């Protein structure tokens, strides 16, 4: 039986009081942390601030925050506000941790500067602990920008980069080869063309943009009209209970005309290609066999 818990109820009049987006739960050094996006005023900046942007920029005050759990048990922990992650007082959403032998990193969706409004890129900064960014603004690296047609909305828009987005980054490690990937979302989350793109760390320094290789040949996971799977994105990754299978968890829509409210959560098994990259299935609506090792009366979901 599914259970739920409310780990955090933000107080009013704080920089993180509204529009809590993309929370992630991470275990680091035997403690649990929730990293999330927050905003002080419901995506509604004052007109004089909005006027600084070349396009409207309702998300101009979105920032990243970290909650810390009180115990090693994520379910019974009390979560308290630990810190705002330093993104240099600039737009930041969909942040995640990237763990590497050289340290801990923050990867998030960013603008070029405080009021550029679009495009939304992927930035990386180094961290000294799960709530402290140690990089300066000049050290921040943009490791991906939505320069391909499939990363833009409308598809292939060329007159400007409004609504062109790289967001929702997520670390994915090949358990067989140790290869490190960032799987991210591209285009716009309420659009049928929303899909997943891929970066691979081919060098040894995550802070060196040249050490990241982008898969520029198209989405690695994209809409499938035959199974009414549109707008597929913002994935995370897990394994089956017995550890024998790799699974992708993502959101998608059956009715792509209904926007964000039509999104549902889906999960499918995936495998690995001979070159070590993930081999994702075509998205669908199921039913699928339950994950291996799951104790369930049903065999399909």
mmCIF file of C-alpha atoms in Angstrom:
data_model
loop_
_atom_site.group_PDB
_atom_site.id
_atom_site.type_symbol
_atom_site.label_atom_id
_atom_site.label_comp_id
_atom_site.label_asym_id
_atom_site.label_seq_id
_atom_site.Cartn_x
_atom_site.Cartn_y
_atom_site.Cartn_z
ATOM 1 C CA UNK A 1 0.000 0.000 0.000
ATOM 2 C CA UNK A 2 1.387 3.394 -0.964
ATOM 3 C CA UNK A 3 2.043 5.892 1.795
ATOM 4 C CA UNK A 4 2.870 9.563 1.630
ATOM 5 C CA UNK A 5 4.403 12.115 3.945
ATOM 6 C CA UNK A 6 4.718 15.912 3.978
ATOM 7 C CA UNK A 7 8.394 16.640 4.668
ATOM 8 C CA UNK A 8 8.202 20.416 4.305
ATOM 9 C CA UNK A 9 5.479 23.063 4.389
ATOM 10 C CA UNK A 10 7.111 26.389 3.503
ATOM 11 C CA UNK A 11 6.217 29.447 5.577
ATOM 12 C CA UNK A 12 4.911 32.546 3.859
ATOM 13 C CA UNK A 13 6.981 35.512 2.727
ATOM 14 C CA UNK A 14 10.125 33.516 2.035
ATOM 15 C CA UNK A 15 12.154 33.216 -1.189
ATOM 16 C CA UNK A 16 10.935 29.609 -1.385
ATOM 17 C CA UNK A 17 7.278 30.044 -0.351
ATOM 18 C CA UNK A 18 5.668 29.319 -3.731
ATOM 19 C CA UNK A 19 6.138 27.315 -6.929
ATOM 20 C CA UNK A 20 8.054 24.461 -5.351
ATOM 21 C CA UNK A 21 9.306 22.529 -8.370
ATOM 22 C CA UNK A 22 11.296 19.382 -9.092
ATOM 23 C CA UNK A 23 12.137 18.122 -5.582
ATOM 24 C CA UNK A 24 14.772 15.403 -5.402
ATOM 25 C CA UNK A 25 15.723 13.211 -2.441
ATOM 26 C CA UNK A 26 19.431 12.340 -2.132
ATOM 27 C CA UNK A 27 21.437 10.384 0.423
ATOM 28 C CA UNK A 28 24.894 11.898 0.915
ATOM 29 C CA UNK A 29 27.260 10.867 3.731
ATOM 30 C CA UNK A 30 24.500 8.992 5.575
ATOM 31 C CA UNK A 31 22.174 12.011 5.603
ATOM 32 C CA UNK A 32 19.176 12.769 3.457
ATOM 33 C CA UNK A 33 18.751 16.005 1.537
ATOM 34 C CA UNK A 34 15.894 17.395 -0.534
ATOM 35 C CA UNK A 35 16.971 19.774 -3.272
ATOM 36 C CA UNK A 36 14.203 21.838 -4.883
ATOM 37 C CA UNK A 37 13.272 24.979 -6.777
ATOM 38 C CA UNK A 38 11.326 27.768 -5.077
ATOM 39 C CA UNK A 39 9.990 31.239 -5.825
ATOM 40 C CA UNK A 40 8.746 34.076 -3.565
ATOM 41 C CA UNK A 41 5.738 35.317 -5.517
ATOM 42 C CA UNK A 42 4.040 32.734 -7.721
ATOM 43 C CA UNK A 43 5.944 33.450 -10.921
ATOM 44 C CA UNK A 44 4.796 37.071 -10.861
ATOM 45 C CA UNK A 45 7.699 39.524 -10.693
ATOM 46 C CA UNK A 46 6.983 43.268 -10.530
ATOM 47 C CA UNK A 47 6.479 44.838 -13.984
ATOM 48 C CA UNK A 48 9.617 46.935 -13.620
ATOM 49 C CA UNK A 49 11.665 43.739 -13.177
ATOM 50 C CA UNK A 50 9.933 41.930 -16.026
ATOM 51 C CA UNK A 51 10.771 44.903 -18.232
ATOM 52 C CA UNK A 52 14.487 44.161 -17.930
ATOM 53 C CA UNK A 53 14.030 40.929 -19.883
ATOM 54 C CA UNK A 54 13.959 40.791 -23.691
ATOM 55 C CA UNK A 55 10.946 38.469 -23.360
ATOM 56 C CA UNK A 56 8.660 38.140 -20.373
ATOM 57 C CA UNK A 57 10.440 36.297 -17.567
ATOM 58 C CA UNK A 58 8.007 35.160 -14.849
ATOM 59 C CA UNK A 59 10.602 32.734 -13.468
ATOM 60 C CA UNK A 60 13.236 35.422 -12.859
ATOM 61 C CA UNK A 61 13.221 34.833 -9.076
ATOM 62 C CA UNK A 62 13.378 31.045 -9.147
ATOM 63 C CA UNK A 63 16.263 29.751 -7.042
ATOM 64 C CA UNK A 64 17.549 26.435 -5.658
ATOM 65 C CA UNK A 65 17.219 25.376 -2.009
ATOM 66 C CA UNK A 66 18.286 22.452 0.167
ATOM 67 C CA UNK A 67 16.487 20.775 3.068
ATOM 68 C CA UNK A 68 18.423 18.560 5.476
ATOM 69 C CA UNK A 69 16.982 15.500 7.179
ATOM 70 C CA UNK A 70 17.541 14.934 10.891
ATOM 71 C CA UNK A 71 18.347 11.207 10.719
ATOM 72 C CA UNK A 72 19.572 8.496 8.369
ATOM 73 C CA UNK A 73 15.951 7.423 7.822
ATOM 74 C CA UNK A 74 14.322 9.448 5.016
ATOM 75 C CA UNK A 75 10.823 8.521 6.154
ATOM 76 C CA UNK A 76 11.014 9.568 9.820
ATOM 77 C CA UNK A 77 13.426 12.493 9.406
ATOM 78 C CA UNK A 78 12.388 16.029 10.170
ATOM 79 C CA UNK A 79 13.473 18.237 7.279
ATOM 80 C CA UNK A 80 14.627 21.792 7.916
ATOM 81 C CA UNK A 81 15.801 24.535 5.593
ATOM 82 C CA UNK A 82 19.574 24.238 5.284
ATOM 83 C CA UNK A 83 20.492 26.816 2.668
ATOM 84 C CA UNK A 84 19.832 28.512 -0.623
ATOM 85 C CA UNK A 85 22.312 27.214 -3.164
ATOM 86 C CA UNK A 86 24.433 29.981 -4.603
ATOM 87 C CA UNK A 87 23.432 30.567 -8.207
ATOM 88 C CA UNK A 88 24.772 34.125 -8.174
ATOM 89 C CA UNK A 89 21.324 35.663 -7.706
ATOM 90 C CA UNK A 90 20.247 34.352 -11.100
ATOM 91 C CA UNK A 91 17.474 32.106 -12.400
ATOM 92 C CA UNK A 92 17.962 28.479 -11.386
ATOM 93 C CA UNK A 93 15.583 25.520 -11.624
ATOM 94 C CA UNK A 94 15.652 21.708 -11.687
ATOM 95 C CA UNK A 95 18.928 21.393 -9.793
ATOM 96 C CA UNK A 96 20.467 18.015 -9.050
ATOM 97 C CA UNK A 97 23.653 16.633 -7.542
ATOM 98 C CA UNK A 98 26.321 15.129 -9.786
ATOM 99 C CA UNK A 99 28.701 12.848 -7.898
ATOM 100 C CA UNK A 100 32.162 12.187 -9.281
ATOM 101 C CA UNK A 101 35.536 10.983 -8.049
ATOM 102 C CA UNK A 102 36.684 14.621 -8.099
ATOM 103 C CA UNK A 103 33.896 15.822 -5.820
ATOM 104 C CA UNK A 104 30.278 16.901 -5.641
ATOM 105 C CA UNK A 105 28.693 19.203 -8.223
ATOM 106 C CA UNK A 106 25.457 21.138 -8.727
ATOM 107 C CA UNK A 107 23.926 20.837 -12.208
ATOM 108 C CA UNK A 108 20.887 22.985 -12.961
ATOM 109 C CA UNK A 109 18.990 24.892 -15.628
ATOM 110 C CA UNK A 110 20.297 28.451 -15.978
ATOM 111 C CA UNK A 111 20.171 31.597 -18.079
ATOM 112 C CA UNK A 112 23.221 33.353 -19.492
ATOM 113 C CA UNK A 113 22.686 36.243 -17.085
ATOM 114 C CA UNK A 114 20.112 37.505 -14.581
ATOM 115 C CA UNK A 115 17.658 38.954 -17.110
ATOM 116 C CA UNK A 116 18.374 37.075 -20.347
ATOM 117 C CA UNK A 117 15.164 35.015 -19.816
ATOM 118 C CA UNK A 118 15.973 32.525 -22.615
ATOM 119 C CA UNK A 119 17.434 30.171 -23.588
ATOM 120 C CA UNK A 120 17.580 27.887 -20.574
ATOM 121 C CA UNK A 121 20.928 26.092 -20.499
ATOM 122 C CA UNK A 122 22.622 23.530 -18.269
ATOM 123 C CA UNK A 123 25.140 24.946 -15.795
ATOM 124 C CA UNK A 124 27.542 23.160 -13.457
ATOM 125 C CA UNK A 125 29.276 24.422 -10.311
ATOM 126 C CA UNK A 126 31.444 22.670 -7.742
ATOM 127 C CA UNK A 127 30.307 22.121 -4.151
ATOM 128 C CA UNK A 128 32.179 21.745 -0.865
ATOM 129 C CA UNK A 129 29.179 20.033 0.747
ATOM 130 C CA UNK A 130 25.531 19.367 -0.220
ATOM 131 C CA UNK A 131 24.449 22.938 0.629
ATOM 132 C CA UNK A 132 27.528 25.023 -0.282
ATOM 133 C CA UNK A 133 28.625 25.997 -3.797
ATOM 134 C CA UNK A 134 32.356 26.706 -3.867
ATOM 135 C CA UNK A 135 32.595 27.971 -7.456
ATOM 136 C CA UNK A 136 32.587 31.662 -8.292
ATOM 137 C CA UNK A 137 30.402 33.029 -11.075
ATOM 138 C CA UNK A 138 33.439 33.108 -13.361
ATOM 139 C CA UNK A 139 33.998 29.399 -12.626
ATOM 140 C CA UNK A 140 30.448 28.405 -13.540
ATOM 141 C CA UNK A 141 30.353 26.394 -16.741
ATOM 142 C CA UNK A 142 27.566 26.065 -19.284
ATOM 143 C CA UNK A 143 27.830 22.473 -20.490
ATOM 144 C CA UNK A 144 24.810 22.461 -22.804
ATOM 145 C CA UNK A 145 22.667 25.027 -24.616
ATOM 146 C CA UNK A 146 19.520 24.311 -26.694
ATOM 147 C CA UNK A 147 21.082 24.911 -30.092
ATOM 148 C CA UNK A 148 19.476 21.977 -31.911
ATOM 149 C CA UNK A 149 16.067 22.243 -33.567
ATOM 150 C CA UNK A 150 14.646 19.473 -31.357
ATOM 151 C CA UNK A 151 15.584 21.463 -28.233
ATOM 152 C CA UNK A 152 13.463 24.446 -29.250
ATOM 153 C CA UNK A 153 9.760 25.306 -29.146
ATOM 154 C CA UNK A 154 8.168 25.693 -31.627
ATOM 155 C CA UNK A 155 10.281 22.989 -33.234
ATOM 156 C CA UNK A 156 13.326 24.539 -34.858
ATOM 157 C CA UNK A 157 12.391 28.130 -34.026
ATOM 158 C CA UNK A 158 15.145 30.349 -35.402
ATOM 159 C CA UNK A 159 14.084 33.970 -34.914
ATOM 160 C CA UNK A 160 14.932 33.870 -31.198
ATOM 161 C CA UNK A 161 15.571 31.425 -28.404
ATOM 162 C CA UNK A 162 12.434 32.094 -26.380
ATOM 163 C CA UNK A 163 11.172 28.792 -24.929
ATOM 164 C CA UNK A 164 14.334 26.942 -26.015
ATOM 165 C CA UNK A 165 15.253 24.871 -22.982
ATOM 166 C CA UNK A 166 17.670 22.408 -21.479
ATOM 167 C CA UNK A 167 16.371 21.463 -18.026
ATOM 168 C CA UNK A 168 15.681 18.567 -15.664
ATOM 169 C CA UNK A 169 19.256 17.180 -15.651
ATOM 170 C CA UNK A 170 19.788 13.795 -14.029
ATOM 171 C CA UNK A 171 22.963 11.778 -13.514
ATOM 172 C CA UNK A 172 22.970 8.276 -14.969
ATOM 173 C CA UNK A 173 25.898 5.907 -14.409
ATOM 174 C CA UNK A 174 26.398 2.758 -16.456
ATOM 175 C CA UNK A 175 26.843 0.092 -13.746
ATOM 176 C CA UNK A 176 28.836 -2.131 -16.102
ATOM 177 C CA UNK A 177 31.350 0.356 -17.523
ATOM 178 C CA UNK A 178 31.265 3.282 -15.095
ATOM 179 C CA UNK A 179 30.456 5.752 -17.896
ATOM 180 C CA UNK A 180 28.798 8.917 -16.629
ATOM 181 C CA UNK A 181 25.874 10.577 -18.409
ATOM 182 C CA UNK A 182 23.561 13.481 -17.786
ATOM 183 C CA UNK A 183 20.115 12.874 -19.227
ATOM 184 C CA UNK A 184 18.198 16.143 -19.543
ATOM 185 C CA UNK A 185 14.891 17.436 -20.869
ATOM 186 C CA UNK A 186 14.667 19.579 -23.981
ATOM 187 C CA UNK A 187 12.075 21.934 -25.533
ATOM 188 C CA UNK A 188 9.067 22.790 -23.334
ATOM 189 C CA UNK A 189 7.425 20.658 -20.654
ATOM 190 C CA UNK A 190 3.800 21.300 -21.672
ATOM 191 C CA UNK A 191 4.499 20.549 -25.343
ATOM 192 C CA UNK A 192 4.229 17.265 -27.252
ATOM 193 C CA UNK A 193 7.841 17.628 -28.449
ATOM 194 C CA UNK A 194 9.328 17.601 -24.936
ATOM 195 C CA UNK A 195 11.975 14.894 -24.943
ATOM 196 C CA UNK A 196 15.241 13.708 -23.408
ATOM 197 C CA UNK A 197 18.727 14.653 -24.546
ATOM 198 C CA UNK A 198 22.055 13.191 -23.497
ATOM 199 C CA UNK A 199 25.494 14.360 -22.388
ATOM 200 C CA UNK A 200 28.402 12.022 -21.674
ATOM 201 C CA UNK A 201 31.417 12.917 -19.556
ATOM 202 C CA UNK A 202 34.264 11.792 -21.824
ATOM 203 C CA UNK A 203 37.036 13.587 -19.919
ATOM 204 C CA UNK A 204 38.061 13.665 -16.277
ATOM 205 C CA UNK A 205 36.889 17.145 -15.240
ATOM 206 C CA UNK A 206 33.136 17.839 -14.965
ATOM 207 C CA UNK A 207 33.941 21.581 -14.759
ATOM 208 C CA UNK A 208 35.554 21.542 -18.199
ATOM 209 C CA UNK A 209 32.804 22.052 -20.766
ATOM 210 C CA UNK A 210 34.992 20.389 -23.406
ATOM 211 C CA UNK A 211 34.942 17.164 -21.396
ATOM 212 C CA UNK A 212 31.216 16.778 -22.084
ATOM 213 C CA UNK A 213 30.077 15.176 -25.340
ATOM 214 C CA UNK A 214 26.561 16.022 -26.459
ATOM 215 C CA UNK A 215 24.393 13.645 -28.458
ATOM 216 C CA UNK A 216 23.396 16.080 -31.208
ATOM 217 C CA UNK A 217 21.622 13.591 -33.472
ATOM 218 C CA UNK A 218 18.248 14.024 -31.804
ATOM 219 C CA UNK A 219 16.313 13.090 -28.708
ATOM 220 C CA UNK A 220 17.285 9.816 -27.057
ATOM 221 C CA UNK A 221 13.712 9.417 -25.731
ATOM 222 C CA UNK A 222 10.802 11.083 -27.506
ATOM 223 C CA UNK A 223 7.082 11.009 -28.227
ATOM 224 C CA UNK A 224 5.367 7.892 -29.522
ATOM 225 C CA UNK A 225 2.014 8.702 -31.111
ATOM 226 C CA UNK A 226 1.129 5.020 -31.581
ATOM 227 C CA UNK A 227 0.945 4.568 -27.816
ATOM 228 C CA UNK A 228 -0.324 8.061 -26.948
ATOM 229 C CA UNK A 229 2.894 9.058 -25.226
ATOM 230 C CA UNK A 230 3.677 12.735 -25.720
ATOM 231 C CA UNK A 231 5.772 15.312 -23.899
ATOM 232 C CA UNK A 232 8.013 12.702 -22.287
ATOM 233 C CA UNK A 233 10.649 14.139 -20.003
ATOM 234 C CA UNK A 234 12.200 15.009 -16.644
ATOM 235 C CA UNK A 235 13.366 11.478 -16.027
ATOM 236 C CA UNK A 236 14.955 9.817 -13.038
ATOM 237 C CA UNK A 237 16.494 6.374 -12.816
ATOM 238 C CA UNK A 238 16.280 3.418 -10.486
ATOM 239 C CA UNK A 239 16.635 -0.361 -10.450
ATOM 240 C CA UNK A 240 14.258 -3.250 -9.884
ATOM 241 C CA UNK A 241 14.053 -4.522 -6.271
ATOM 242 C CA UNK A 242 16.489 -7.345 -7.011
ATOM 243 C CA UNK A 243 18.916 -5.025 -8.818
ATOM 244 C CA UNK A 244 18.816 -6.945 -12.085
ATOM 245 C CA UNK A 245 16.968 -4.332 -14.172
ATOM 246 C CA UNK A 246 17.399 -0.627 -14.880
ATOM 247 C CA UNK A 247 14.279 1.545 -14.993
ATOM 248 C CA UNK A 248 13.463 5.031 -16.223
ATOM 249 C CA UNK A 249 10.734 7.028 -14.454
ATOM 250 C CA UNK A 250 9.352 10.025 -16.333
ATOM 251 C CA UNK A 251 6.247 12.072 -17.024
ATOM 252 C CA UNK A 252 4.221 12.072 -20.214
ATOM 253 C CA UNK A 253 0.815 12.985 -21.607
ATOM 254 C CA UNK A 254 -1.887 11.132 -23.502
ATOM 255 C CA UNK A 255 -3.612 14.377 -24.501
ATOM 256 C CA UNK A 256 -0.900 16.769 -25.617
ATOM 257 C CA UNK A 257 -3.405 19.631 -25.978
ATOM 258 C CA UNK A 258 -4.077 19.794 -22.230
ATOM 259 C CA UNK A 259 -0.667 21.017 -21.093
ATOM 260 C CA UNK A 260 0.915 20.451 -17.692
ATOM 261 C CA UNK A 261 -2.282 19.211 -16.080
ATOM 262 C CA UNK A 262 -2.358 16.189 -18.388
ATOM 263 C CA UNK A 263 0.990 14.787 -17.247
ATOM 264 C CA UNK A 264 1.150 11.362 -15.621
ATOM 265 C CA UNK A 265 4.031 9.397 -14.127
ATOM 266 C CA UNK A 266 5.288 6.404 -16.116
ATOM 267 C CA UNK A 267 8.051 3.825 -15.641
ATOM 268 C CA UNK A 268 9.713 1.480 -18.131
ATOM 269 C CA UNK A 269 12.659 -0.871 -18.199
ATOM 270 C CA UNK A 270 15.715 0.080 -20.262
ATOM 271 C CA UNK A 271 19.000 -1.568 -21.234
ATOM 272 C CA UNK A 272 22.467 -0.524 -22.429
ATOM 273 C CA UNK A 273 24.011 -0.249 -25.893
ATOM 274 C CA UNK A 274 27.317 -1.849 -26.845
ATOM 275 C CA UNK A 275 29.037 1.554 -26.642
ATOM 276 C CA UNK A 276 27.880 1.901 -23.029
ATOM 277 C CA UNK A 277 25.162 4.474 -23.654
ATOM 278 C CA UNK A 278 21.607 3.918 -22.391
ATOM 279 C CA UNK A 279 19.229 2.122 -24.729
ATOM 280 C CA UNK A 280 15.837 3.579 -23.905
ATOM 281 C CA UNK A 281 12.586 1.986 -25.136
ATOM 282 C CA UNK A 282 9.894 3.847 -27.010
ATOM 283 C CA UNK A 283 7.634 5.477 -24.434
ATOM 284 C CA UNK A 284 4.198 4.029 -23.996
ATOM 285 C CA UNK A 285 1.217 3.622 -21.750
ATOM 286 C CA UNK A 286 1.631 -0.029 -20.743
ATOM 287 C CA UNK A 287 0.767 -2.449 -19.422
ATOM 288 C CA UNK A 288 4.271 -3.687 -18.584
ATOM 289 C CA UNK A 289 5.599 -6.521 -16.469
ATOM 290 C CA UNK A 290 6.334 -5.399 -12.914
ATOM 291 C CA UNK A 291 10.015 -4.925 -12.001
ATOM 292 C CA UNK A 292 11.958 -8.094 -11.253
ATOM 293 C CA UNK A 293 11.881 -9.062 -7.597
ATOM 294 C CA UNK A 294 8.801 -7.007 -6.793
ATOM 295 C CA UNK A 295 6.454 -8.760 -4.396
ATOM 296 C CA UNK A 296 3.122 -7.969 -5.976
ATOM 297 C CA UNK A 297 -0.074 -9.836 -6.692
ATOM 298 C CA UNK A 298 -0.284 -8.215 -10.111
ATOM 299 C CA UNK A 299 2.094 -9.228 -12.872
ATOM 300 C CA UNK A 300 1.468 -6.204 -15.060
ATOM 301 C CA UNK A 301 1.037 -2.487 -14.438
#
